[in-house]
Amino acid sequence: MKPYVHGYSEKESSRLADQAGTLTELLHGDIAYPSGSRVLEAGCGVGAQTITLSRSSPDARFDCMDISAVSLNAARQMTANQQLSNVAFRQGDIYHLPYHPGSFDHVFVCFVLEHLSDPLKALTGLRQVVKPGGTLTVIEGDHGSYYCHPRSRAADRAVQCLVEIQANAGGDALIGRRLYPLLSEAGYADVSVSPRMVYVDASRPALVDGFTRKTFTAMVEGVRDQALDMGLIDRKTWDQGITDLYRTTQTDGTFCYTFFKGIGIRP
Amino acid sequence: MKPYVHGYSEKESSRLADQAGTLTELLHGDIAYPSGSRVLEAGCGVGAQTITLSRSSPDARFDCMDISAVSLNAARQMTANQQLSNVAFRQGDIYHLPYHPGSFDHVFVCFVLEHLSDPLKALTGLRQVVKPGGTLTVIEGDHGSYYCHPRSRAADRAVQCLVEIQANAGGDALIGRRLYPLLSEAGYADVSVSPRMVYVDASRPALVDGFTRKTFTAMVEGVRDQALDMGLIDRKTWDQGITDLYRTTQTDGTFCYTFFKGIGIRP
């Protein structure tokens, strides 16, 4: 098992919860699974997306799988606290799914493929556990979609460190733009990808705080030690980059990032 | 007068018409000026946006101004061919507007600020010719929002040439992200900016042809000689970059670009 680039700390769990709250409508507003349908959430992590899924489709049944026992414990604790009754958890490997073919009506995968060395293999395997006519939904970011004002080479460099660390761990932080070809190649039909752009300026204070500060910049800050230890950046440039990312939250600053949501049908 | 980076050739006029057609709904779908209102289109060029404005607001009256007599002649010819009756043209300098204060109910500016060395001065001057309570609408691109799959350093470098050529001519090809602070600083109230992202994959063949090929890549190709003459890139990298931009139009390719639309009210 390769290390998860964002780590498993409590601070990171809190960041994931902030992120999920801010982006709920943008990423999940158009998802509702039919009553009685059985849905696999592959790579559920600490359950940050599970809450939203469970609440927006209260009459669907969710099987949530992750490779990390630590994350699953946190997810179980969260669902107990939130009194979600339509969710079950199971430990498992996305490359060797512990389910029979055609077990699910739908599959949901969010912020997972970016961490995999072989997303095509994972998508192909997931196709087999969906019933014919069922859907796969994938949501991923793309760090190459980030830009901001005022512009800053140091900030660009700090973000690039995250891309390089993720690549070094076998993942691809620029996977959002690849969803269409990936889903097509994995054998899904009627593949449809839609970008979900987050644009932040001072007229959108909830996003300034919830996205620019607490989601994106917090995520970059989270790899500081790795970036310095790996020699990807010097301390001064790093500190300047983080300062400049926060600088974009002033009243004359702007910030852009785009997520991609792909849907395909199991033929 | 600084040279217009895209030039005034017939091929360029055709590119501008292709671009306007493909992007009409995305950029203009939410614009309709009230019956009887007087609207200034500042920097109308060859009239590529004028057709759309005139047709979507047939009972408004448009005063279309540009600094180039050559462009105005082309625009006049086009409006005659299209039988647009609610449009008048006038030569003028956006920094020294030939209109009295409060002459217009609304002002519209599209793909103009990116070419100006002092967009803030232009916006401030435009504010003065709008009546209190009237609106300014600005549409600009941002070449830093471009990214594609398959990724290509040569393509990135070719696009960067366009940014550098525009900067060298006093403009800013990355102005889209700055619209919010620019309009705010120029004294407009209730400034609202919305991104208009163009996402292209093989499931959107009209955009593959109309945007990736005929709008964006054609625009980059248009500065080939300038880029080579200025020594910004070598011939081999340039050719590879253009090849790679066209490569994104194959069935497994994707392409992204974002325009920004800003609206402010004259207090």
PDB file of C-alpha atoms in Angstrom, chain B residues 17-126:
ATOM      1  CA  ALA B  17     -16.740  35.015 -36.619  1.00  0.00           C
ATOM      2  CA  ASP B  18     -16.231  31.287 -35.875  1.00  0.00           C
ATOM      3  CA  GLN B  19     -15.424  32.129 -32.275  1.00  0.00           C
ATOM      4  CA  ALA B  20     -18.461  34.354 -31.870  1.00  0.00           C
ATOM      5  CA  GLY B  21     -20.756  31.678 -33.332  1.00  0.00           C
ATOM      6  CA  THR B  22     -19.473  28.838 -31.155  1.00  0.00           C
ATOM      7  CA  LEU B  23     -19.534  30.841 -27.957  1.00  0.00           C
ATOM      8  CA  THR B  24     -22.717  32.824 -28.443  1.00  0.00           C
ATOM      9  CA  GLU B  25     -24.899  30.999 -25.945  1.00  0.00           C
ATOM     10  CA  LEU B  26     -22.140  30.569 -23.372  1.00  0.00           C
ATOM     11  CA  LEU B  27     -21.109  34.229 -23.354  1.00  0.00           C
ATOM     12  CA  HIS B  28     -24.210  36.108 -24.455  1.00  0.00           C
ATOM     13  CA  GLY B  29     -27.143  33.833 -23.601  1.00  0.00           C
ATOM     14  CA  ASP B  30     -28.002  35.888 -20.537  1.00  0.00           C
ATOM     15  CA  ILE B  31     -27.808  39.354 -22.140  1.00  0.00           C
ATOM     16  CA  ALA B  32     -30.903  41.203 -23.353  1.00  0.00           C
ATOM     17  CA  TYR B  33     -31.105  44.997 -23.204  1.00  0.00           C
ATOM     18  CA  PRO B  34     -34.519  46.618 -22.676  1.00  0.00           C
ATOM     19  CA  SER B  35     -36.494  48.141 -25.512  1.00  0.00           C
ATOM     20  CA  GLY B  36     -35.433  51.693 -26.231  1.00  0.00           C
ATOM     21  CA  SER B  37     -32.203  51.536 -24.239  1.00  0.00           C
ATOM     22  CA  ARG B  38     -29.071  53.078 -25.687  1.00  0.00           C
ATOM     23  CA  VAL B  39     -26.031  50.809 -25.462  1.00  0.00           C
ATOM     24  CA  LEU B  40     -22.358  51.545 -26.186  1.00  0.00           C
ATOM     25  CA  GLU B  41     -20.248  48.697 -27.526  1.00  0.00           C
ATOM     26  CA  ALA B  42     -16.727  49.958 -26.900  1.00  0.00           C
ATOM     27  CA  GLY B  43     -14.069  48.309 -29.063  1.00  0.00           C
ATOM     28  CA  CYS B  44     -16.467  46.588 -31.448  1.00  0.00           C
ATOM     29  CA  GLY B  45     -13.699  45.581 -33.885  1.00  0.00           C
ATOM     30  CA  VAL B  46     -15.071  43.875 -36.995  1.00  0.00           C
ATOM     31  CA  GLY B  47     -18.477  43.523 -35.323  1.00  0.00           C
ATOM     32  CA  ALA B  48     -18.128  39.851 -34.338  1.00  0.00           C
ATOM     33  CA  GLN B  49     -20.156  40.421 -31.129  1.00  0.00           C
ATOM     34  CA  THR B  50     -22.287  43.184 -32.626  1.00  0.00           C
ATOM     35  CA  ILE B  51     -24.468  40.750 -34.594  1.00  0.00           C
ATOM     36  CA  THR B  52     -25.336  38.831 -31.438  1.00  0.00           C
ATOM     37  CA  LEU B  53     -26.013  41.986 -29.424  1.00  0.00           C
ATOM     38  CA  SER B  54     -28.183  43.470 -32.145  1.00  0.00           C
ATOM     39  CA  ARG B  55     -30.230  40.297 -32.610  1.00  0.00           C
ATOM     40  CA  SER B  56     -30.725  39.437 -28.937  1.00  0.00           C
ATOM     41  CA  SER B  57     -31.866  43.005 -28.175  1.00  0.00           C
ATOM     42  CA  PRO B  58     -33.628  44.086 -31.399  1.00  0.00           C
ATOM     43  CA  ASP B  59     -35.360  47.050 -29.747  1.00  0.00           C
ATOM     44  CA  ALA B  60     -32.231  48.503 -28.142  1.00  0.00           C
ATOM     45  CA  ARG B  61     -30.022  50.970 -30.026  1.00  0.00           C
ATOM     46  CA  PHE B  62     -26.288  50.189 -30.265  1.00  0.00           C
ATOM     47  CA  ASP B  63     -23.502  52.729 -30.692  1.00  0.00           C
ATOM     48  CA  CYS B  64     -20.445  50.708 -31.683  1.00  0.00           C
ATOM     49  CA  MET B  65     -17.060  52.358 -31.397  1.00  0.00           C
ATOM     50  CA  ASP B  66     -13.584  51.239 -32.381  1.00  0.00           C
ATOM     51  CA  ILE B  67     -10.218  52.894 -32.869  1.00  0.00           C
ATOM     52  CA  SER B  68      -9.536  51.110 -36.174  1.00  0.00           C
ATOM     53  CA  ALA B  69     -11.107  52.506 -39.355  1.00  0.00           C
ATOM     54  CA  VAL B  70     -10.284  49.236 -41.126  1.00  0.00           C
ATOM     55  CA  SER B  71     -12.225  47.204 -38.569  1.00  0.00           C
ATOM     56  CA  LEU B  72     -15.136  49.649 -38.642  1.00  0.00           C
ATOM     57  CA  ASN B  73     -15.413  49.319 -42.414  1.00  0.00           C
ATOM     58  CA  ALA B  74     -15.601  45.542 -42.062  1.00  0.00           C
ATOM     59  CA  ALA B  75     -18.178  45.911 -39.283  1.00  0.00           C
ATOM     60  CA  ARG B  76     -20.304  48.295 -41.388  1.00  0.00           C
ATOM     61  CA  GLN B  77     -20.163  45.853 -44.306  1.00  0.00           C
ATOM     62  CA  MET B  78     -21.203  42.990 -42.044  1.00  0.00           C
ATOM     63  CA  THR B  79     -24.162  44.855 -40.538  1.00  0.00           C
ATOM     64  CA  ALA B  80     -25.304  45.871 -44.031  1.00  0.00           C
ATOM     65  CA  ASN B  81     -25.115  42.235 -45.171  1.00  0.00           C
ATOM     66  CA  GLN B  82     -26.994  41.070 -42.081  1.00  0.00           C
ATOM     67  CA  GLN B  83     -29.534  43.910 -42.383  1.00  0.00           C
ATOM     68  CA  LEU B  84     -29.060  45.060 -38.809  1.00  0.00           C
ATOM     69  CA  SER B  85     -30.942  48.329 -38.415  1.00  0.00           C
ATOM     70  CA  ASN B  86     -30.303  49.135 -34.748  1.00  0.00           C
ATOM     71  CA  VAL B  87     -26.555  49.640 -34.991  1.00  0.00           C
ATOM     72  CA  ALA B  88     -24.459  52.766 -35.667  1.00  0.00           C
ATOM     73  CA  PHE B  89     -20.658  52.899 -35.862  1.00  0.00           C
ATOM     74  CA  ARG B  90     -18.208  55.612 -34.879  1.00  0.00           C
ATOM     75  CA  GLN B  91     -14.436  55.827 -34.736  1.00  0.00           C
ATOM     76  CA  GLY B  92     -13.076  56.717 -31.322  1.00  0.00           C
ATOM     77  CA  ASP B  93     -10.455  56.133 -28.637  1.00  0.00           C
ATOM     78  CA  ILE B  94     -11.553  54.197 -25.570  1.00  0.00           C
ATOM     79  CA  TYR B  95      -9.328  56.436 -23.421  1.00  0.00           C
ATOM     80  CA  HIS B  96     -10.938  59.634 -24.804  1.00  0.00           C
ATOM     81  CA  LEU B  97     -14.560  58.723 -25.435  1.00  0.00           C
ATOM     82  CA  PRO B  98     -16.385  60.937 -27.948  1.00  0.00           C
ATOM     83  CA  TYR B  99     -19.569  60.971 -25.842  1.00  0.00           C
ATOM     84  CA  HIS B 100     -21.062  63.225 -23.176  1.00  0.00           C
ATOM     85  CA  PRO B 101     -21.303  61.959 -19.585  1.00  0.00           C
ATOM     86  CA  GLY B 102     -24.373  59.814 -18.980  1.00  0.00           C
ATOM     87  CA  SER B 103     -24.999  59.229 -22.697  1.00  0.00           C
ATOM     88  CA  PHE B 104     -25.747  55.519 -22.344  1.00  0.00           C
ATOM     89  CA  ASP B 105     -28.041  53.217 -20.420  1.00  0.00           C
ATOM     90  CA  HIS B 106     -25.509  50.399 -20.658  1.00  0.00           C
ATOM     91  CA  VAL B 107     -21.982  49.688 -21.867  1.00  0.00           C
ATOM     92  CA  PHE B 108     -20.694  46.423 -23.332  1.00  0.00           C
ATOM     93  CA  VAL B 109     -16.993  45.537 -23.755  1.00  0.00           C
ATOM     94  CA  CYS B 110     -15.845  42.174 -25.105  1.00  0.00           C
ATOM     95  CA  PHE B 111     -12.259  40.994 -25.759  1.00  0.00           C
ATOM     96  CA  VAL B 112     -10.959  44.571 -25.542  1.00  0.00           C
ATOM     97  CA  LEU B 113      -9.459  45.164 -22.084  1.00  0.00           C
ATOM     98  CA  GLU B 114      -6.944  42.354 -22.655  1.00  0.00           C
ATOM     99  CA  HIS B 115      -5.306  44.529 -25.334  1.00  0.00           C
ATOM    100  CA  LEU B 116      -5.100  47.749 -23.303  1.00  0.00           C
ATOM    101  CA  SER B 117      -2.104  48.961 -21.322  1.00  0.00           C
ATOM    102  CA  ASP B 118      -4.405  50.742 -18.867  1.00  0.00           C
ATOM    103  CA  PRO B 119      -7.694  48.851 -18.549  1.00  0.00           C
ATOM    104  CA  LEU B 120      -8.473  50.645 -15.280  1.00  0.00           C
ATOM    105  CA  LYS B 121      -8.395  54.024 -17.033  1.00  0.00           C
ATOM    106  CA  ALA B 122     -10.661  52.700 -19.792  1.00  0.00           C
ATOM    107  CA  LEU B 123     -13.159  51.293 -17.282  1.00  0.00           C
ATOM    108  CA  THR B 124     -13.161  54.535 -15.309  1.00  0.00           C
ATOM    109  CA  GLY B 125     -13.857  56.552 -18.465  1.00  0.00           C
ATOM    110  CA  LEU B 126     -16.620  54.166 -19.520  1.00  0.00           C
TER     111      LEU B 126
END
